[in-house]
Coordinates of C-alpha atoms in Angstrom, one line a residue:
M1 CA 51.6 -69.7 179.1
R2 CA 52.3 -73.0 177.7
I3 CA 50.4 -74.7 174.7
L4 CA 49.6 -78.2 175.4
S5 CA 47.9 -79.2 172.3
E6 CA 46.3 -77.8 168.9
H7 CA 42.9 -79.0 167.5
D8 CA 42.0 -78.5 163.8
G9 CA 38.6 -78.5 162.2
H10 CA 37.6 -80.4 159.0
G11 CA 35.2 -79.5 156.1
E12 CA 32.9 -76.8 156.9
Y13 CA 35.0 -76.0 160.2
S14 CA 38.4 -76.0 158.6
N15 CA 38.8 -72.3 159.3
R16 CA 38.7 -73.1 163.0
S17 CA 41.4 -74.3 165.4
A18 CA 41.8 -74.4 169.0
L19 CA 44.9 -74.2 171.4
V20 CA 44.7 -75.9 174.9
V21 CA 46.9 -74.1 177.2
I22 CA 48.2 -74.1 180.8
D23 CA 48.9 -70.8 182.5
S24 CA 51.4 -69.6 185.3
N25 CA 48.8 -70.5 187.9
G26 CA 48.2 -74.1 186.6
D27 CA 45.0 -73.1 185.3
Y28 CA 43.8 -74.8 181.9
G29 CA 42.2 -72.9 178.9
V30 CA 41.4 -72.7 175.5
K31 CA 42.1 -70.0 172.8
Y32 CA 39.4 -70.2 169.9
V33 CA 40.7 -69.4 166.8
I34 CA 39.1 -68.7 163.4
D35 CA 41.1 -68.0 160.3
D36 CA 44.5 -67.6 162.4
T37 CA 42.7 -64.9 164.4
V38 CA 42.3 -65.6 168.4
I39 CA 38.6 -64.7 168.7
D40 CA 38.2 -65.7 172.6
Y41 CA 40.3 -67.0 175.4
R42 CA 38.6 -68.9 178.1
I43 CA 40.3 -70.0 181.5
F44 CA 38.6 -73.1 183.2
P45 CA 40.0 -72.7 186.8
E46 CA 39.3 -75.7 188.9
H47 CA 38.9 -77.8 185.8
S48 CA 41.2 -80.8 184.6
S49 CA 43.0 -80.8 181.3
Y50 CA 40.4 -83.1 179.7
Y51 CA 37.7 -80.4 180.4
A52 CA 39.8 -77.9 178.1
E53 CA 40.5 -80.6 175.8
D54 CA 36.7 -81.3 175.3
A55 CA 36.2 -77.8 175.0
A56 CA 38.8 -77.4 172.2
E57 CA 37.1 -80.6 170.5
N58 CA 33.5 -78.9 170.8
W59 CA 34.8 -75.8 169.0
V60 CA 36.6 -77.4 166.2
T61 CA 33.5 -79.8 165.3
G62 CA 31.1 -76.9 165.6
I63 CA 29.4 -77.8 168.9
I64 CA 30.5 -74.5 170.0
N65 CA 29.5 -71.7 167.7
P66 CA 31.1 -67.9 167.5
K67 CA 27.8 -66.7 169.2
D68 CA 28.2 -69.2 172.3
L69 CA 31.2 -67.6 172.9
L70 CA 29.4 -64.3 173.7
V71 CA 27.9 -65.8 176.8
S72 CA 29.8 -67.7 179.8
Y73 CA 29.7 -71.6 179.7

């Protein structure tokens, strides 16, 4: 697995970050982090890197909330 980019939250979301990764199968994914702890890791098969980047941005800006990670999206 290779990290492609890292996104950091600001203000009330400053404890959040997200890592956009690509796995050995060529699938993009996101590691969702709160306070330096990975709380979820999602792989997005058949989606582009742009999709993963958008998911990461949605996490660090508060559009995706921790409770949202309990369900599939």
